[in-house]
mmCIF file of C-alpha atoms in Angstrom:
data_model
loop_
_atom_site.group_PDB
_atom_site.id
_atom_site.type_symbol
_atom_site.label_atom_id
_atom_site.label_comp_id
_atom_site.label_asym_id
_atom_site.label_seq_id
_atom_site.Cartn_x
_atom_site.Cartn_y
_atom_site.Cartn_z
ATOM 1 C CA UNK A 1 -22.976 -15.067 22.174
ATOM 2 C CA UNK A 2 -20.343 -12.346 22.170
ATOM 3 C CA UNK A 3 -17.977 -14.484 20.091
ATOM 4 C CA UNK A 4 -20.748 -15.338 17.614
ATOM 5 C CA UNK A 5 -21.697 -11.673 17.179
ATOM 6 C CA UNK A 6 -18.061 -10.647 16.758
ATOM 7 C CA UNK A 7 -17.542 -13.392 14.200
ATOM 8 C CA UNK A 8 -20.651 -12.312 12.270
ATOM 9 C CA UNK A 9 -19.524 -8.672 12.191
ATOM 10 C CA UNK A 10 -16.079 -9.821 11.046
ATOM 11 C CA UNK A 11 -17.561 -11.838 8.156
ATOM 12 C CA UNK A 12 -19.767 -8.912 7.064
ATOM 13 C CA UNK A 13 -16.809 -6.517 7.081
ATOM 14 C CA UNK A 14 -14.573 -8.927 5.183
ATOM 15 C CA UNK A 15 -17.265 -9.532 2.567
ATOM 16 C CA UNK A 16 -17.788 -5.811 2.013
ATOM 17 C CA UNK A 17 -14.022 -5.288 1.686
ATOM 18 C CA UNK A 18 -13.851 -7.907 -1.070
ATOM 19 C CA UNK A 19 -16.513 -6.031 -2.998
ATOM 20 C CA UNK A 20 -14.781 -2.614 -2.773
ATOM 21 C CA UNK A 21 -11.190 -3.765 -3.215
ATOM 22 C CA UNK A 22 -11.233 -3.519 -7.021
ATOM 23 C CA UNK A 23 -8.962 -0.698 -8.236
ATOM 24 C CA UNK A 24 -8.573 0.818 -4.778
ATOM 25 C CA UNK A 25 -5.596 1.832 -2.702
ATOM 26 C CA UNK A 26 -4.421 -0.178 0.293
ATOM 27 C CA UNK A 27 -2.643 1.725 3.037
ATOM 28 C CA UNK A 28 -1.572 1.777 6.668
ATOM 29 C CA UNK A 29 -3.004 4.645 8.721
ATOM 30 C CA UNK A 30 -1.518 4.980 12.222
ATOM 31 C CA UNK A 31 -3.686 6.659 14.865
ATOM 32 C CA UNK A 32 -0.621 8.723 15.736
ATOM 33 C CA UNK A 33 2.375 9.061 13.424
ATOM 34 C CA UNK A 34 4.634 10.598 16.075
ATOM 35 C CA UNK A 35 4.784 8.852 19.436
ATOM 36 C CA UNK A 36 6.242 9.555 22.816
ATOM 37 C CA UNK A 37 8.343 6.949 24.607
ATOM 38 C CA UNK A 38 6.419 3.817 25.684
ATOM 39 C CA UNK A 39 3.322 4.924 23.724
ATOM 40 C CA UNK A 40 1.544 2.092 21.934
ATOM 41 C CA UNK A 41 1.543 2.231 18.134
ATOM 42 C CA UNK A 42 -1.933 1.548 16.756
ATOM 43 C CA UNK A 43 -2.770 1.513 13.047
ATOM 44 C CA UNK A 44 -5.681 0.725 10.779
ATOM 45 C CA UNK A 45 -5.291 -0.919 7.389
ATOM 46 C CA UNK A 46 -7.570 0.733 4.855
ATOM 47 C CA UNK A 47 -8.874 -0.111 1.408
ATOM 48 C CA UNK A 48 -10.419 2.820 -0.427
ATOM 49 C CA UNK A 49 -9.602 5.931 -2.376
ATOM 50 C CA UNK A 50 -8.208 9.363 -1.597
ATOM 51 C CA UNK A 51 -7.813 8.737 2.147
ATOM 52 C CA UNK A 52 -11.406 7.505 2.434
ATOM 53 C CA UNK A 53 -12.079 3.813 2.881
ATOM 54 C CA UNK A 54 -12.989 0.866 5.041
ATOM 55 C CA UNK A 55 -10.716 -0.608 7.726
ATOM 56 C CA UNK A 56 -9.641 -4.227 7.342
ATOM 57 C CA UNK A 57 -9.837 -6.450 10.421
ATOM 58 C CA UNK A 58 -6.807 -8.543 11.287
ATOM 59 C CA UNK A 59 -7.045 -11.973 9.700
ATOM 60 C CA UNK A 60 -4.470 -14.482 8.536
ATOM 61 C CA UNK A 61 -6.647 -14.936 5.457
ATOM 62 C CA UNK A 62 -5.539 -11.473 4.342
ATOM 63 C CA UNK A 63 -2.212 -10.673 5.975
ATOM 64 C CA UNK A 64 0.780 -12.746 4.945
ATOM 65 C CA UNK A 65 3.378 -10.832 6.976
ATOM 66 C CA UNK A 66 3.511 -7.744 9.170
ATOM 67 C CA UNK A 67 6.722 -6.377 10.690
ATOM 68 C CA UNK A 68 8.015 -3.325 12.499
ATOM 69 C CA UNK A 69 11.514 -2.144 11.592
ATOM 70 C CA UNK A 70 13.873 0.142 13.457
ATOM 71 C CA UNK A 71 17.284 0.999 12.035
ATOM 72 C CA UNK A 72 18.872 -2.175 13.413
ATOM 73 C CA UNK A 73 15.796 -3.974 14.718
ATOM 74 C CA UNK A 74 12.964 -6.097 13.362
ATOM 75 C CA UNK A 75 9.847 -7.176 15.218
ATOM 76 C CA UNK A 76 7.024 -9.403 13.994
ATOM 77 C CA UNK A 77 3.616 -7.798 14.462
ATOM 78 C CA UNK A 78 1.053 -10.223 15.809
ATOM 79 C CA UNK A 79 -2.689 -9.700 15.907
ATOM 80 C CA UNK A 80 -5.959 -11.208 16.995
ATOM 81 C CA UNK A 81 -8.666 -12.362 14.617
ATOM 82 C CA UNK A 82 -11.105 -9.559 13.860
ATOM 83 C CA UNK A 83 -9.095 -6.767 15.504
ATOM 84 C CA UNK A 84 -9.903 -3.248 14.274
ATOM 85 C CA UNK A 85 -7.522 -1.435 14.252
ATOM 86 C CA UNK A 86 -5.666 -4.392 12.771
ATOM 87 C CA UNK A 87 -2.204 -3.463 14.063
ATOM 88 C CA UNK A 88 -1.457 -2.996 17.742
ATOM 89 C CA UNK A 89 2.236 -2.621 18.609
ATOM 90 C CA UNK A 90 3.040 -2.437 22.317
ATOM 91 C CA UNK A 91 6.422 -0.800 21.951
ATOM 92 C CA UNK A 92 8.203 0.761 18.983
ATOM 93 C CA UNK A 93 11.899 1.654 18.653
ATOM 94 C CA UNK A 94 13.313 5.097 19.334
ATOM 95 C CA UNK A 95 13.628 7.276 16.232
ATOM 96 C CA UNK A 96 12.172 6.297 12.854
ATOM 97 C CA UNK A 97 10.127 3.102 12.567
ATOM 98 C CA UNK A 98 8.756 1.420 9.460
ATOM 99 C CA UNK A 99 5.556 -0.601 9.629
ATOM 100 C CA UNK A 100 5.452 -3.176 6.830
ATOM 101 C CA UNK A 101 2.477 -5.248 5.687
ATOM 102 C CA UNK A 102 2.270 -7.753 2.841
ATOM 103 C CA UNK A 103 -1.040 -9.324 1.838
ATOM 104 C CA UNK A 104 -1.702 -12.793 0.527
ATOM 105 C CA UNK A 105 -2.564 -13.149 -3.151
ATOM 106 C CA UNK A 106 -6.211 -12.341 -3.833
ATOM 107 C CA UNK A 107 -8.409 -12.489 -6.944
ATOM 108 C CA UNK A 108 -10.961 -10.290 -8.632
ATOM 109 C CA UNK A 109 -13.264 -11.298 -11.476
ATOM 110 C CA UNK A 110 -13.952 -8.938 -14.362
ATOM 111 C CA UNK A 111 -17.185 -9.418 -16.264
ATOM 112 C CA UNK A 112 -16.406 -6.701 -18.806
ATOM 113 C CA UNK A 113 -13.029 -5.726 -20.233
ATOM 114 C CA UNK A 114 -13.866 -2.018 -20.034
ATOM 115 C CA UNK A 115 -13.484 -2.031 -16.220
ATOM 116 C CA UNK A 116 -10.037 -3.546 -16.502
ATOM 117 C CA UNK A 117 -9.135 -1.074 -19.251
ATOM 118 C CA UNK A 118 -10.095 1.898 -17.024
ATOM 119 C CA UNK A 119 -8.038 0.480 -14.170
ATOM 120 C CA UNK A 120 -5.005 -0.261 -16.371
ATOM 121 C CA UNK A 121 -5.044 3.202 -17.952
ATOM 122 C CA UNK A 122 -5.304 4.892 -14.570
ATOM 123 C CA UNK A 123 -2.274 2.999 -13.314
ATOM 124 C CA UNK A 124 -0.127 3.796 -16.357
ATOM 125 C CA UNK A 125 -0.854 0.910 -18.740
ATOM 126 C CA UNK A 126 -2.891 2.425 -21.614
ATOM 127 C CA UNK A 127 -2.277 -0.460 -24.054
ATOM 128 C CA UNK A 128 -2.990 -3.421 -21.802
ATOM 129 C CA UNK A 129 -6.614 -3.907 -22.872
ATOM 130 C CA UNK A 130 -5.489 -4.067 -26.489
ATOM 131 C CA UNK A 131 -2.912 -6.690 -25.560
ATOM 132 C CA UNK A 132 -5.680 -8.598 -23.782
ATOM 133 C CA UNK A 133 -7.658 -8.671 -27.022
ATOM 134 C CA UNK A 134 -4.624 -9.649 -29.087
ATOM 135 C CA UNK A 135 -4.070 -12.596 -26.729
ATOM 136 C CA UNK A 136 -7.678 -13.662 -27.410
ATOM 137 C CA UNK A 137 -8.472 -13.544 -23.702
ATOM 138 C CA UNK A 138 -12.178 -13.590 -22.778
ATOM 139 C CA UNK A 139 -14.011 -10.517 -21.461
ATOM 140 C CA UNK A 140 -14.931 -12.468 -18.353
ATOM 141 C CA UNK A 141 -11.660 -13.261 -16.597
ATOM 142 C CA UNK A 142 -9.757 -13.234 -13.316
ATOM 143 C CA UNK A 143 -6.938 -10.953 -12.235
ATOM 144 C CA UNK A 144 -4.725 -11.887 -9.298
ATOM 145 C CA UNK A 145 -3.310 -9.151 -7.104
ATOM 146 C CA UNK A 146 -1.064 -8.624 -4.119
ATOM 147 C CA UNK A 147 -0.579 -5.557 -1.935
ATOM 148 C CA UNK A 148 2.486 -4.215 -0.175
ATOM 149 C CA UNK A 149 2.334 -1.328 2.283
ATOM 150 C CA UNK A 150 4.708 0.666 4.468
ATOM 151 C CA UNK A 151 4.161 3.467 6.951
ATOM 152 C CA UNK A 152 6.701 5.723 8.640
ATOM 153 C CA UNK A 153 6.245 6.557 12.317
ATOM 154 C CA UNK A 154 8.590 8.138 14.851
ATOM 155 C CA UNK A 155 9.270 7.754 18.561
ATOM 156 C CA UNK A 156 10.663 10.719 20.522
ATOM 157 C CA UNK A 157 12.682 12.053 17.571
ATOM 158 C CA UNK A 158 13.001 11.897 13.773
ATOM 159 C CA UNK A 159 16.487 10.372 13.657
ATOM 160 C CA UNK A 160 17.098 7.403 11.399
ATOM 161 C CA UNK A 161 16.508 6.275 7.834
ATOM 162 C CA UNK A 162 14.103 4.197 5.793
ATOM 163 C CA UNK A 163 14.485 0.426 5.508
ATOM 164 C CA UNK A 164 14.524 -1.695 2.372
ATOM 165 C CA UNK A 165 12.249 -4.484 3.625
ATOM 166 C CA UNK A 166 12.900 -6.696 0.582
ATOM 167 C CA UNK A 167 9.305 -6.815 -0.630
ATOM 168 C CA UNK A 168 8.718 -7.558 -4.322
ATOM 169 C CA UNK A 169 7.385 -4.038 -4.897
ATOM 170 C CA UNK A 170 8.483 -1.230 -2.625
ATOM 171 C CA UNK A 171 8.904 2.526 -2.171
ATOM 172 C CA UNK A 172 12.053 3.565 -0.291
ATOM 173 C CA UNK A 173 12.983 7.016 1.002
ATOM 174 C CA UNK A 174 16.587 7.758 0.100
ATOM 175 C CA UNK A 175 16.405 10.880 2.291
ATOM 176 C CA UNK A 176 14.741 11.337 5.674
ATOM 177 C CA UNK A 177 11.336 12.885 4.789
ATOM 178 C CA UNK A 178 10.671 14.216 8.302
ATOM 179 C CA UNK A 179 13.723 16.472 8.552
ATOM 180 C CA UNK A 180 14.741 19.637 6.676
ATOM 181 C CA UNK A 181 11.403 20.080 4.935
ATOM 182 C CA UNK A 182 12.785 22.992 2.937
ATOM 183 C CA UNK A 183 14.756 20.438 0.901
ATOM 184 C CA UNK A 184 13.290 18.017 -1.660
ATOM 185 C CA UNK A 185 13.527 14.283 -0.918
ATOM 186 C CA UNK A 186 14.324 11.350 -3.184
ATOM 187 C CA UNK A 187 11.896 8.416 -3.235
ATOM 188 C CA UNK A 188 13.031 5.199 -4.936
ATOM 189 C CA UNK A 189 10.732 2.632 -6.539
ATOM 190 C CA UNK A 190 11.932 -0.982 -6.660
ATOM 191 C CA UNK A 191 10.427 -4.025 -8.347
ATOM 192 C CA UNK A 192 11.998 -7.421 -7.627
ATOM 193 C CA UNK A 193 14.880 -5.537 -5.924
ATOM 194 C CA UNK A 194 15.680 -3.624 -9.105
ATOM 195 C CA UNK A 195 14.996 0.044 -9.791
ATOM 196 C CA UNK A 196 11.833 0.785 -11.748
ATOM 197 C CA UNK A 197 12.492 3.665 -14.144
ATOM 198 C CA UNK A 198 9.907 5.817 -15.947
ATOM 199 C CA UNK A 199 7.019 4.470 -13.886
ATOM 200 C CA UNK A 200 3.867 6.255 -12.753
ATOM 201 C CA UNK A 201 3.465 7.140 -9.073
ATOM 202 C CA UNK A 202 0.539 8.944 -7.423
ATOM 203 C CA UNK A 203 0.997 11.204 -4.410
ATOM 204 C CA UNK A 204 -2.022 12.066 -2.263
ATOM 205 C CA UNK A 205 -1.833 14.632 0.511
ATOM 206 C CA UNK A 206 -4.211 15.827 3.219
ATOM 207 C CA UNK A 207 -3.729 19.045 5.159
ATOM 208 C CA UNK A 208 -6.446 20.660 7.311
ATOM 209 C CA UNK A 209 -9.144 18.938 5.260
ATOM 210 C CA UNK A 210 -7.643 19.957 1.921
ATOM 211 C CA UNK A 211 -6.997 16.973 -0.360
ATOM 212 C CA UNK A 212 -4.609 17.008 -3.300
ATOM 213 C CA UNK A 213 -3.581 14.295 -5.777
ATOM 214 C CA UNK A 214 -0.528 14.538 -8.017
ATOM 215 C CA UNK A 215 1.155 12.233 -10.510
ATOM 216 C CA UNK A 216 4.889 11.879 -11.106
ATOM 217 C CA UNK A 217 7.157 9.438 -12.929
ATOM 218 C CA UNK A 218 10.392 7.947 -11.733
ATOM 219 C CA UNK A 219 13.537 9.016 -13.585
ATOM 220 C CA UNK A 220 16.257 6.852 -15.134
ATOM 221 C CA UNK A 221 17.617 6.184 -11.660
ATOM 222 C CA UNK A 222 14.268 4.786 -10.542
ATOM 223 C CA UNK A 223 13.452 7.644 -8.177
ATOM 224 C CA UNK A 224 11.706 11.007 -8.136
ATOM 225 C CA UNK A 225 12.251 14.170 -6.108
ATOM 226 C CA UNK A 226 9.470 15.624 -3.987
ATOM 227 C CA UNK A 227 9.158 18.595 -1.648
ATOM 228 C CA UNK A 228 7.018 17.695 1.354
ATOM 229 C CA UNK A 229 5.009 20.313 3.218
ATOM 230 C CA UNK A 230 4.894 20.487 6.996
ATOM 231 C CA UNK A 231 2.037 19.064 9.085
ATOM 232 C CA UNK A 232 0.643 17.090 6.129
ATOM 233 C CA UNK A 233 -0.365 13.451 5.744
ATOM 234 C CA UNK A 234 0.790 11.684 2.571
ATOM 235 C CA UNK A 235 -0.152 8.495 0.750
ATOM 236 C CA UNK A 236 2.263 7.539 -2.038
ATOM 237 C CA UNK A 237 1.108 4.716 -4.292
ATOM 238 C CA UNK A 238 2.101 2.816 -7.434
ATOM 239 C CA UNK A 239 0.989 -0.297 -9.324
ATOM 240 C CA UNK A 240 2.745 -2.822 -11.545
ATOM 241 C CA UNK A 241 0.692 -5.049 -13.852
ATOM 242 C CA UNK A 242 2.268 -8.166 -15.336
ATOM 243 C CA UNK A 243 1.090 -11.340 -17.073
ATOM 244 C CA UNK A 244 -0.844 -13.689 -14.801
ATOM 245 C CA UNK A 245 0.041 -17.343 -14.386
ATOM 246 C CA UNK A 246 -3.030 -18.464 -16.369
ATOM 247 C CA UNK A 247 -2.978 -21.630 -14.260
ATOM 248 C CA UNK A 248 -5.808 -23.427 -12.494
ATOM 249 C CA UNK A 249 -4.351 -22.761 -9.016
ATOM 250 C CA UNK A 250 -4.718 -19.021 -9.723
ATOM 251 C CA UNK A 251 -8.206 -19.181 -11.254
ATOM 252 C CA UNK A 252 -6.518 -18.964 -14.654
ATOM 253 C CA UNK A 253 -5.718 -15.305 -13.895
ATOM 254 C CA UNK A 254 -4.759 -13.487 -17.100
ATOM 255 C CA UNK A 255 -3.078 -10.565 -15.308
ATOM 256 C CA UNK A 256 -1.389 -10.011 -11.969
ATOM 257 C CA UNK A 257 -1.131 -6.605 -10.293
ATOM 258 C CA UNK A 258 1.220 -5.613 -7.488
ATOM 259 C CA UNK A 259 0.317 -2.562 -5.396
ATOM 260 C CA UNK A 260 2.690 -0.623 -3.173
ATOM 261 C CA UNK A 261 1.897 2.249 -0.835
ATOM 262 C CA UNK A 262 3.693 4.394 1.723
ATOM 263 C CA UNK A 263 2.111 6.679 4.315
ATOM 264 C CA UNK A 264 3.695 9.341 6.481
ATOM 265 C CA UNK A 265 2.824 12.568 8.230
ATOM 266 C CA UNK A 266 5.304 15.425 8.270
ATOM 267 C CA UNK A 267 5.791 17.320 11.533
ATOM 268 C CA UNK A 268 4.960 20.939 12.207
ATOM 269 C CA UNK A 269 8.330 22.665 12.137
ATOM 270 C CA UNK A 270 7.075 25.880 13.744
#
């Protein structure tokens, strides 16, 4: 009976997530971003907007890979079906740790082009709907999408550096964002292991209940500079939209979007 009830709840949650996933951020939200030695790292995976959303249960139908990285270490994160929080890590590495999650490819169906046009414009592609029309694509169509997420946590201290985890779409801190908060930090954006210049990035922050959303663009070097504030939680996010495969195996998807996000919480330096 318990298993049946748990399974039913899991199916309901997963169904509701599918309905809200359109045009929403995907991020890792640790219960505690800064851990003491031997403290378990626990993190939810959220889909939503502006730090508000629904947690995703652990399921192999959604998660392709999940790893924990230390500076010279890599650990596969395992989970149990239906777990919320989805990620439960018994022991992290001393210093900076990077939690990495990559989803499987999913699909969303658009019944009207206007919804896709709003999404594309918001993510920095104002002419994509026009290209859709020029290609004589129908108004009812599929888009495939894949999500990539990272989160920075620390154990005992803030020593260390970010890791390039070799995902197809990834944000990488070129400077340690948890130290020397009076100095701006460089954040690199990579697509297919190449820098992505002049690309839109959104930065959301939450401090004592105050929410702020900003937009920046990467420079010619593929990065942007940002001054982080102390004791603040951040969600950095960007999207790439490319041509879909238009093949049967992908529901004849006309477009494919890749989402990347990075979460962190700066310490209180006082």
